[in-house]
Amino acid sequence: SPINTMQVGYWLRVMRYSKSFNIPFALCCLLLINRLFAEKFLESEALATQLEQSNQMLEVKVLERTKELKDQQKQRNTFMMNIFHDLRTPLFVLNGSIERVKSVPEKINQELPVIMERLDFTQHLVEDLFLMAKFEDNQVIFETERVPLGELLDRVIKACLLVSEKKEVLLEYNKYNECITWGDEYRLEQAFQNLIVNAIYYTKPKGNVYVELKSIDNIAYISITDTGVGISEADVDKIFDRYYRVSGTEKHQSTGLGLSIAQEIIKQHQGCISVKSELGKGTIFTVQLPVIL
């Protein structure tokens, strides 16, 4: 009938025109896809920027590491040259003394002290080099026992008095507290002897070296103060380097390894060494070690 035809035609028209809603739906899909692609593009740009920054940081690190390796190689070469020089010098003196004794046997008593002194220096140099090599390979075995620092420093001071009296340097020692630490007594004695002897070496005759022991908050403070030549700011950060000698000072019988060995021993005992110095007025080495309650 005409009525049914009109109704069917109406719904058909509705279904036909409803397809026009696909257009905004398609546009929304396009906008969504475009937004997703834009976000991914921004992410890729951010990743590219991060990658470029990482590459730049890597290049800087490679350059720094290359510089460190070159510096280490330079230090190693200097170290070896110093060793060869210090080994060649006593050997040259020994050879000259022996030749003089061979030609004039009566001079044996005159040459014997020189020979003994050079042999002693060579022996200490070889022992220090061997010890540093063992430190680098972690082959030094430390004993663990109770160590009274006051008694240990008493022995070290007595041993160093021979060196100070020979150089006419006044060596004084003051103990405020009796401190006990835990570690290797022999190695600690070696470290403090190196520090005190170093202070004596760089102090001129009629000068003073003052050693002090005290305890604060379960930490032992051992200070070694001298009235020596002092250390410049350029040298302070290098004095613990192997075979480094302070510039502008007189030559002495040190092997150049004493401070390096002392620092390594103190580190192995969970301690530290600090330095304060003023050029021309003196230097203060302060050792900190944990104290047993």
mmCIF file of C-alpha atoms in Angstrom:
data_model
loop_
_atom_site.group_PDB
_atom_site.id
_atom_site.type_symbol
_atom_site.label_atom_id
_atom_site.label_comp_id
_atom_site.label_asym_id
_atom_site.label_seq_id
_atom_site.Cartn_x
_atom_site.Cartn_y
_atom_site.Cartn_z
ATOM 1 C CA SER A 1 0.000 0.000 0.000
ATOM 2 C CA PRO A 2 1.137 3.626 -0.324
ATOM 3 C CA ILE A 3 1.584 3.871 3.463
ATOM 4 C CA ASN A 4 3.874 0.838 3.644
ATOM 5 C CA THR A 5 5.823 2.129 0.679
ATOM 6 C CA MET A 6 6.358 5.470 2.403
ATOM 7 C CA GLN A 7 7.529 3.727 5.599
ATOM 8 C CA VAL A 8 9.914 1.434 3.762
ATOM 9 C CA GLY A 9 11.203 4.325 1.710
ATOM 10 C CA TYR A 10 11.816 6.352 4.849
ATOM 11 C CA TRP A 11 13.928 3.711 6.536
ATOM 12 C CA LEU A 12 15.761 3.059 3.342
ATOM 13 C CA ARG A 13 16.576 6.744 3.115
ATOM 14 C CA VAL A 14 17.704 6.770 6.754
ATOM 15 C CA MET A 15 20.014 3.805 6.139
ATOM 16 C CA ARG A 16 21.270 5.413 2.957
ATOM 17 C CA TYR A 17 22.123 8.771 4.555
ATOM 18 C CA SER A 18 23.533 7.196 7.687
ATOM 19 C CA LYS A 19 26.621 6.309 5.674
ATOM 20 C CA SER A 20 27.504 9.981 5.686
ATOM 21 C CA PHE A 21 28.529 9.569 9.375
ATOM 22 C CA ASN A 22 31.505 7.491 8.171
ATOM 23 C CA ILE A 23 33.126 10.736 6.989
ATOM 24 C CA PRO A 24 33.647 12.308 10.469
ATOM 25 C CA PHE A 25 34.606 8.871 11.778
ATOM 26 C CA ALA A 26 37.260 8.574 9.074
ATOM 27 C CA LEU A 27 38.468 12.089 9.816
ATOM 28 C CA CYS A 28 38.760 11.255 13.521
ATOM 29 C CA CYS A 29 40.716 8.108 12.650
ATOM 30 C CA LEU A 30 43.039 10.141 10.437
ATOM 31 C CA LEU A 31 43.604 12.703 13.182
ATOM 32 C CA LEU A 32 44.287 9.946 15.711
ATOM 33 C CA ILE A 33 46.761 8.179 13.406
ATOM 34 C CA ASN A 34 48.428 11.487 12.617
ATOM 35 C CA ARG A 35 48.788 12.243 16.325
ATOM 36 C CA LEU A 36 50.267 8.812 17.014
ATOM 37 C CA PHE A 37 52.785 9.249 14.195
ATOM 38 C CA ALA A 38 53.629 12.743 15.445
ATOM 39 C CA GLU A 39 54.292 11.398 18.959
ATOM 40 C CA LYS A 40 56.504 8.630 17.581
ATOM 41 C CA PHE A 41 58.352 11.166 15.468
ATOM 42 C CA LEU A 42 58.963 13.359 18.543
ATOM 43 C CA GLU A 43 60.146 10.311 20.468
ATOM 44 C CA SER A 44 62.542 9.405 17.663
ATOM 45 C CA GLU A 45 63.883 12.973 17.669
ATOM 46 C CA ALA A 46 64.355 12.831 21.455
ATOM 47 C CA LEU A 47 66.119 9.464 21.151
ATOM 48 C CA ALA A 48 68.326 10.836 18.402
ATOM 49 C CA THR A 49 69.237 13.800 20.608
ATOM 50 C CA GLN A 50 70.010 11.488 23.525
ATOM 51 C CA LEU A 51 72.099 9.273 21.261
ATOM 52 C CA GLU A 52 74.056 12.290 20.045
ATOM 53 C CA GLN A 53 74.641 13.426 23.631
ATOM 54 C CA SER A 54 75.696 9.912 24.610
ATOM 55 C CA ASN A 55 78.136 9.807 21.702
ATOM 56 C CA GLN A 56 79.579 13.156 22.734
ATOM 57 C CA MET A 57 79.948 12.005 26.348
ATOM 58 C CA LEU A 58 81.545 8.778 25.133
ATOM 59 C CA GLU A 59 83.997 10.723 23.002
ATOM 60 C CA VAL A 60 84.891 12.908 26.011
ATOM 61 C CA LYS A 61 85.392 9.830 28.182
ATOM 62 C CA VAL A 62 87.523 8.184 25.502
ATOM 63 C CA LEU A 63 89.670 11.315 25.253
ATOM 64 C CA GLU A 64 89.972 11.508 29.055
ATOM 65 C CA ARG A 65 90.876 7.829 29.299
ATOM 66 C CA THR A 66 93.392 8.192 26.484
ATOM 67 C CA LYS A 67 94.945 11.148 28.293
ATOM 68 C CA GLU A 68 95.061 9.141 31.544
ATOM 69 C CA LEU A 69 96.777 6.241 29.780
ATOM 70 C CA LYS A 70 99.298 8.600 28.197
ATOM 71 C CA ASP A 71 99.938 10.247 31.568
ATOM 72 C CA GLN A 72 100.336 6.845 33.203
ATOM 73 C CA GLN A 73 102.748 5.769 30.510
ATOM 74 C CA LYS A 74 104.685 9.006 30.928
ATOM 75 C CA GLN A 75 104.788 8.546 34.705
ATOM 76 C CA ARG A 76 105.873 4.936 34.241
ATOM 77 C CA ASN A 77 108.681 5.984 31.923
ATOM 78 C CA THR A 78 109.766 8.705 34.345
ATOM 79 C CA PHE A 79 109.538 6.214 37.180
ATOM 80 C CA MET A 80 111.753 3.724 35.362
ATOM 81 C CA MET A 81 114.249 6.426 34.376
ATOM 82 C CA ASN A 82 114.510 7.529 38.020
ATOM 83 C CA ILE A 83 115.049 3.934 39.110
ATOM 84 C CA PHE A 84 117.779 3.418 36.520
ATOM 85 C CA HIS A 85 119.421 6.668 37.579
ATOM 86 C CA ASP A 86 119.348 5.829 41.289
ATOM 87 C CA LEU A 87 120.628 2.328 40.632
ATOM 88 C CA ARG A 88 123.350 3.462 38.252
ATOM 89 C CA THR A 89 124.707 6.158 40.596
ATOM 90 C CA PRO A 90 125.564 3.872 43.559
ATOM 91 C CA LEU A 91 126.910 1.228 41.211
ATOM 92 C CA PHE A 92 129.167 3.835 39.624
ATOM 93 C CA VAL A 93 130.388 4.923 43.090
ATOM 94 C CA LEU A 94 130.913 1.308 44.153
ATOM 95 C CA ASN A 95 132.858 0.556 41.012
ATOM 96 C CA GLY A 96 135.065 3.634 41.556
ATOM 97 C CA SER A 97 135.718 2.740 45.197
ATOM 98 C CA ILE A 98 136.621 -0.838 44.318
ATOM 99 C CA GLU A 99 138.975 0.323 41.574
ATOM 100 C CA ARG A 100 140.716 2.673 44.015
ATOM 101 C CA VAL A 101 141.064 -0.106 46.570
ATOM 102 C CA LYS A 102 142.463 -2.422 43.904
ATOM 103 C CA SER A 103 145.061 0.118 42.874
ATOM 104 C CA VAL A 104 145.847 1.288 46.430
ATOM 105 C CA PRO A 105 144.885 -1.432 48.963
ATOM 106 C CA GLU A 106 145.862 0.858 51.824
ATOM 107 C CA LYS A 107 142.728 2.959 51.141
ATOM 108 C CA ILE A 108 140.362 0.149 52.122
ATOM 109 C CA ASN A 109 139.455 1.795 55.453
ATOM 110 C CA GLN A 110 138.780 5.091 53.686
ATOM 111 C CA GLU A 111 136.594 3.577 50.968
ATOM 112 C CA LEU A 112 134.757 1.027 53.102
ATOM 113 C CA PRO A 113 132.221 3.523 54.649
ATOM 114 C CA VAL A 114 131.348 4.798 51.168
ATOM 115 C CA ILE A 115 130.843 1.252 49.898
ATOM 116 C CA MET A 116 128.658 0.327 52.875
ATOM 117 C CA GLU A 117 126.554 3.494 52.547
ATOM 118 C CA ARG A 118 125.915 2.925 48.832
ATOM 119 C CA LEU A 119 125.114 -0.747 49.372
ATOM 120 C CA ASP A 120 122.643 0.214 52.107
ATOM 121 C CA PHE A 121 120.932 2.737 49.823
ATOM 122 C CA THR A 122 120.700 0.204 46.986
ATOM 123 C CA GLN A 123 119.247 -2.405 49.334
ATOM 124 C CA HIS A 124 116.564 0.013 50.592
ATOM 125 C CA LEU A 125 115.700 1.025 47.040
ATOM 126 C CA VAL A 126 115.265 -2.580 45.903
ATOM 127 C CA GLU A 127 113.157 -3.407 48.979
ATOM 128 C CA ASP A 128 110.897 -0.389 48.408
ATOM 129 C CA LEU A 129 110.443 -1.257 44.739
ATOM 130 C CA PHE A 130 109.607 -4.843 45.620
ATOM 131 C CA LEU A 131 107.086 -3.705 48.241
ATOM 132 C CA MET A 132 105.373 -1.287 45.828
ATOM 133 C CA ALA A 133 105.099 -4.053 43.228
ATOM 134 C CA LYS A 134 103.473 -6.320 45.830
ATOM 135 C CA PHE A 135 101.040 -3.537 46.778
ATOM 136 C CA GLU A 136 99.983 -3.157 43.137
ATOM 137 C CA ASP A 137 99.284 -6.903 42.872
ATOM 138 C CA ASN A 138 97.566 -7.037 46.298
ATOM 139 C CA GLN A 139 100.115 -9.558 47.512
ATOM 140 C CA VAL A 140 101.028 -7.861 50.806
ATOM 141 C CA ILE A 141 99.688 -9.855 53.753
ATOM 142 C CA PHE A 142 98.896 -7.790 56.849
ATOM 143 C CA GLU A 143 98.844 -9.227 60.350
ATOM 144 C CA THR A 144 95.847 -8.363 62.536
ATOM 145 C CA GLU A 145 96.609 -7.675 66.184
ATOM 146 C CA ARG A 146 96.160 -5.011 68.821
ATOM 147 C CA VAL A 147 98.724 -2.249 68.276
ATOM 148 C CA PRO A 148 99.398 0.356 71.008
ATOM 149 C CA LEU A 149 100.210 3.432 68.966
ATOM 150 C CA GLY A 150 101.969 5.196 71.839
ATOM 151 C CA GLU A 151 104.514 2.404 72.298
ATOM 152 C CA LEU A 152 104.918 2.037 68.546
ATOM 153 C CA LEU A 153 105.725 5.735 68.123
ATOM 154 C CA ASP A 154 108.177 5.543 71.048
ATOM 155 C CA ARG A 155 110.183 2.943 69.145
ATOM 156 C CA VAL A 156 109.985 4.870 65.867
ATOM 157 C CA ILE A 157 111.154 8.103 67.517
ATOM 158 C CA LYS A 158 114.133 6.323 69.087
ATOM 159 C CA ALA A 159 115.077 4.848 65.717
ATOM 160 C CA CYS A 160 114.754 8.225 63.961
ATOM 161 C CA LEU A 161 116.835 10.058 66.565
ATOM 162 C CA LEU A 162 119.995 8.823 64.854
ATOM 163 C CA VAL A 163 118.934 10.491 61.607
ATOM 164 C CA SER A 164 117.809 13.731 63.291
ATOM 165 C CA GLU A 165 120.972 14.040 65.410
ATOM 166 C CA LYS A 166 123.145 13.455 62.371
ATOM 167 C CA LYS A 167 121.370 16.299 60.568
ATOM 168 C CA GLU A 168 121.174 18.471 63.712
ATOM 169 C CA VAL A 169 117.371 18.528 63.689
ATOM 170 C CA LEU A 170 115.490 18.551 66.998
ATOM 171 C CA LEU A 171 112.964 15.679 67.118
ATOM 172 C CA GLU A 172 110.228 15.965 69.777
ATOM 173 C CA TYR A 173 107.340 13.657 70.679
ATOM 174 C CA ASN A 174 104.229 14.353 72.777
ATOM 175 C CA LYS A 175 101.578 11.753 73.640
ATOM 176 C CA TYR A 176 98.232 13.042 74.925
ATOM 177 C CA ASN A 177 96.347 9.734 74.889
ATOM 178 C CA GLU A 178 97.228 6.052 74.813
ATOM 179 C CA CYS A 179 95.531 4.749 71.670
ATOM 180 C CA ILE A 180 95.155 1.150 70.525
ATOM 181 C CA THR A 181 94.360 0.294 66.917
ATOM 182 C CA TRP A 182 93.978 -2.981 65.048
ATOM 183 C CA GLY A 183 96.445 -3.956 62.327
ATOM 184 C CA ASP A 184 99.980 -4.909 61.384
ATOM 185 C CA GLU A 185 102.449 -3.456 63.882
ATOM 186 C CA TYR A 186 105.471 -3.891 61.615
ATOM 187 C CA ARG A 187 103.835 -2.159 58.637
ATOM 188 C CA LEU A 188 102.487 0.713 60.754
ATOM 189 C CA GLU A 189 105.936 1.223 62.210
ATOM 190 C CA GLN A 190 107.326 1.313 58.684
ATOM 191 C CA ALA A 191 104.742 3.907 57.598
ATOM 192 C CA PHE A 192 105.415 6.273 60.520
ATOM 193 C CA GLN A 193 109.162 5.893 60.146
ATOM 194 C CA ASN A 194 108.874 6.875 56.465
ATOM 195 C CA LEU A 195 106.829 9.961 57.374
ATOM 196 C CA ILE A 196 109.135 11.097 60.184
ATOM 197 C CA VAL A 197 112.344 10.461 58.236
ATOM 198 C CA ASN A 198 110.860 12.358 55.288
ATOM 199 C CA ALA A 199 110.143 15.331 57.585
ATOM 200 C CA ILE A 200 113.741 15.232 58.862
ATOM 201 C CA TYR A 201 115.157 15.079 55.332
ATOM 202 C CA TYR A 202 113.306 18.229 54.281
ATOM 203 C CA THR A 203 114.117 20.179 57.452
ATOM 204 C CA LYS A 204 117.298 22.237 57.505
ATOM 205 C CA PRO A 205 119.845 21.938 60.364
ATOM 206 C CA LYS A 206 118.744 23.604 63.602
ATOM 207 C CA GLY A 207 115.121 23.032 62.583
ATOM 208 C CA ASN A 208 112.426 21.101 64.453
ATOM 209 C CA VAL A 209 110.256 18.058 63.814
ATOM 210 C CA TYR A 210 107.359 17.611 66.253
ATOM 211 C CA VAL A 211 105.305 14.389 66.541
ATOM 212 C CA GLU A 212 102.000 14.396 68.418
ATOM 213 C CA LEU A 213 99.526 11.616 69.301
ATOM 214 C CA LYS A 214 95.980 12.222 70.530
ATOM 215 C CA SER A 215 92.550 10.594 70.321
ATOM 216 C CA ILE A 216 89.228 12.286 69.520
ATOM 217 C CA ASP A 217 85.896 10.436 69.074
ATOM 218 C CA ASN A 218 87.499 6.993 68.627
ATOM 219 C CA ILE A 219 89.925 8.302 66.018
ATOM 220 C CA ALA A 220 93.668 8.510 66.631
ATOM 221 C CA TYR A 221 95.346 11.606 65.201
ATOM 222 C CA ILE A 222 99.105 11.412 64.656
ATOM 223 C CA SER A 223 100.540 14.701 63.393
ATOM 224 C CA ILE A 224 104.104 15.182 62.150
ATOM 225 C CA THR A 225 105.030 18.858 61.959
ATOM 226 C CA ASP A 226 108.314 20.149 60.567
ATOM 227 C CA THR A 227 109.886 23.555 60.034
ATOM 228 C CA GLY A 228 111.297 22.534 56.682
ATOM 229 C CA VAL A 229 111.198 23.959 53.199
ATOM 230 C CA GLY A 230 107.465 23.424 52.788
ATOM 231 C CA ILE A 231 105.572 22.266 49.717
ATOM 232 C CA SER A 232 104.167 24.438 46.966
ATOM 233 C CA GLU A 233 100.507 24.171 45.948
ATOM 234 C CA ALA A 234 101.556 22.606 42.657
ATOM 235 C CA ASP A 235 103.343 19.782 44.490
ATOM 236 C CA VAL A 236 100.911 19.015 47.331
ATOM 237 C CA ASP A 237 98.677 16.780 45.204
ATOM 238 C CA LYS A 238 101.664 14.855 43.824
ATOM 239 C CA ILE A 239 103.796 14.099 46.868
ATOM 240 C CA PHE A 240 102.234 10.646 47.323
ATOM 241 C CA ASP A 241 102.946 9.673 43.718
ATOM 242 C CA ARG A 242 105.578 7.013 43.322
ATOM 243 C CA TYR A 243 109.088 8.385 43.022
ATOM 244 C CA TYR A 244 107.936 12.004 43.129
ATOM 245 C CA ARG A 245 110.282 14.458 44.803
ATOM 246 C CA VAL A 246 109.366 18.009 45.718
ATOM 247 C CA SER A 247 110.816 20.421 43.217
ATOM 248 C CA GLY A 248 113.417 22.974 44.225
ATOM 249 C CA THR A 249 114.816 21.021 47.176
ATOM 250 C CA GLU A 250 118.211 19.582 47.897
ATOM 251 C CA LYS A 251 119.039 16.004 46.984
ATOM 252 C CA HIS A 252 119.045 13.468 49.809
ATOM 253 C CA GLN A 253 119.252 9.711 50.279
ATOM 254 C CA SER A 254 115.498 9.077 50.021
ATOM 255 C CA THR A 255 114.371 6.486 47.472
ATOM 256 C CA GLY A 256 111.324 8.620 46.572
ATOM 257 C CA LEU A 257 108.920 5.820 47.529
ATOM 258 C CA GLY A 258 108.564 6.407 51.274
ATOM 259 C CA LEU A 259 105.405 8.532 51.182
ATOM 260 C CA SER A 260 103.721 6.237 48.635
ATOM 261 C CA ILE A 261 104.405 3.217 50.824
ATOM 262 C CA ALA A 262 103.217 5.043 53.960
ATOM 263 C CA GLN A 263 99.955 6.105 52.301
ATOM 264 C CA GLU A 264 99.262 2.578 51.038
ATOM 265 C CA ILE A 265 99.881 1.067 54.488
ATOM 266 C CA ILE A 266 97.596 3.612 56.196
ATOM 267 C CA LYS A 267 94.861 2.977 53.626
ATOM 268 C CA GLN A 268 95.072 -0.766 54.268
ATOM 269 C CA HIS A 269 94.412 0.013 57.951
ATOM 270 C CA GLN A 270 91.217 1.972 57.138
ATOM 271 C CA GLY A 271 92.988 5.281 57.768
ATOM 272 C CA CYS A 272 93.988 8.342 55.796
ATOM 273 C CA ILE A 273 96.770 10.933 55.527
ATOM 274 C CA SER A 274 96.205 14.666 55.017
ATOM 275 C CA VAL A 275 98.787 17.354 54.277
ATOM 276 C CA LYS A 276 98.966 21.062 55.074
ATOM 277 C CA SER A 277 101.994 23.034 54.003
ATOM 278 C CA GLU A 278 103.278 26.544 53.485
ATOM 279 C CA LEU A 279 106.233 27.081 51.222
ATOM 280 C CA GLY A 280 109.300 28.106 53.186
ATOM 281 C CA LYS A 281 107.667 27.567 56.602
ATOM 282 C CA GLY A 282 106.990 23.874 56.983
ATOM 283 C CA THR A 283 104.584 20.976 56.544
ATOM 284 C CA ILE A 284 102.091 19.071 58.698
ATOM 285 C CA PHE A 285 101.223 15.434 57.916
ATOM 286 C CA THR A 286 98.192 14.157 59.845
ATOM 287 C CA VAL A 287 97.422 10.439 60.012
ATOM 288 C CA GLN A 288 93.981 9.253 61.137
ATOM 289 C CA LEU A 289 93.458 5.669 62.321
ATOM 290 C CA PRO A 290 90.437 4.004 63.960
ATOM 291 C CA VAL A 291 90.801 3.288 67.677
ATOM 292 C CA ILE A 292 89.642 0.105 69.405
ATOM 293 C CA LEU A 293 87.228 0.799 72.249
#
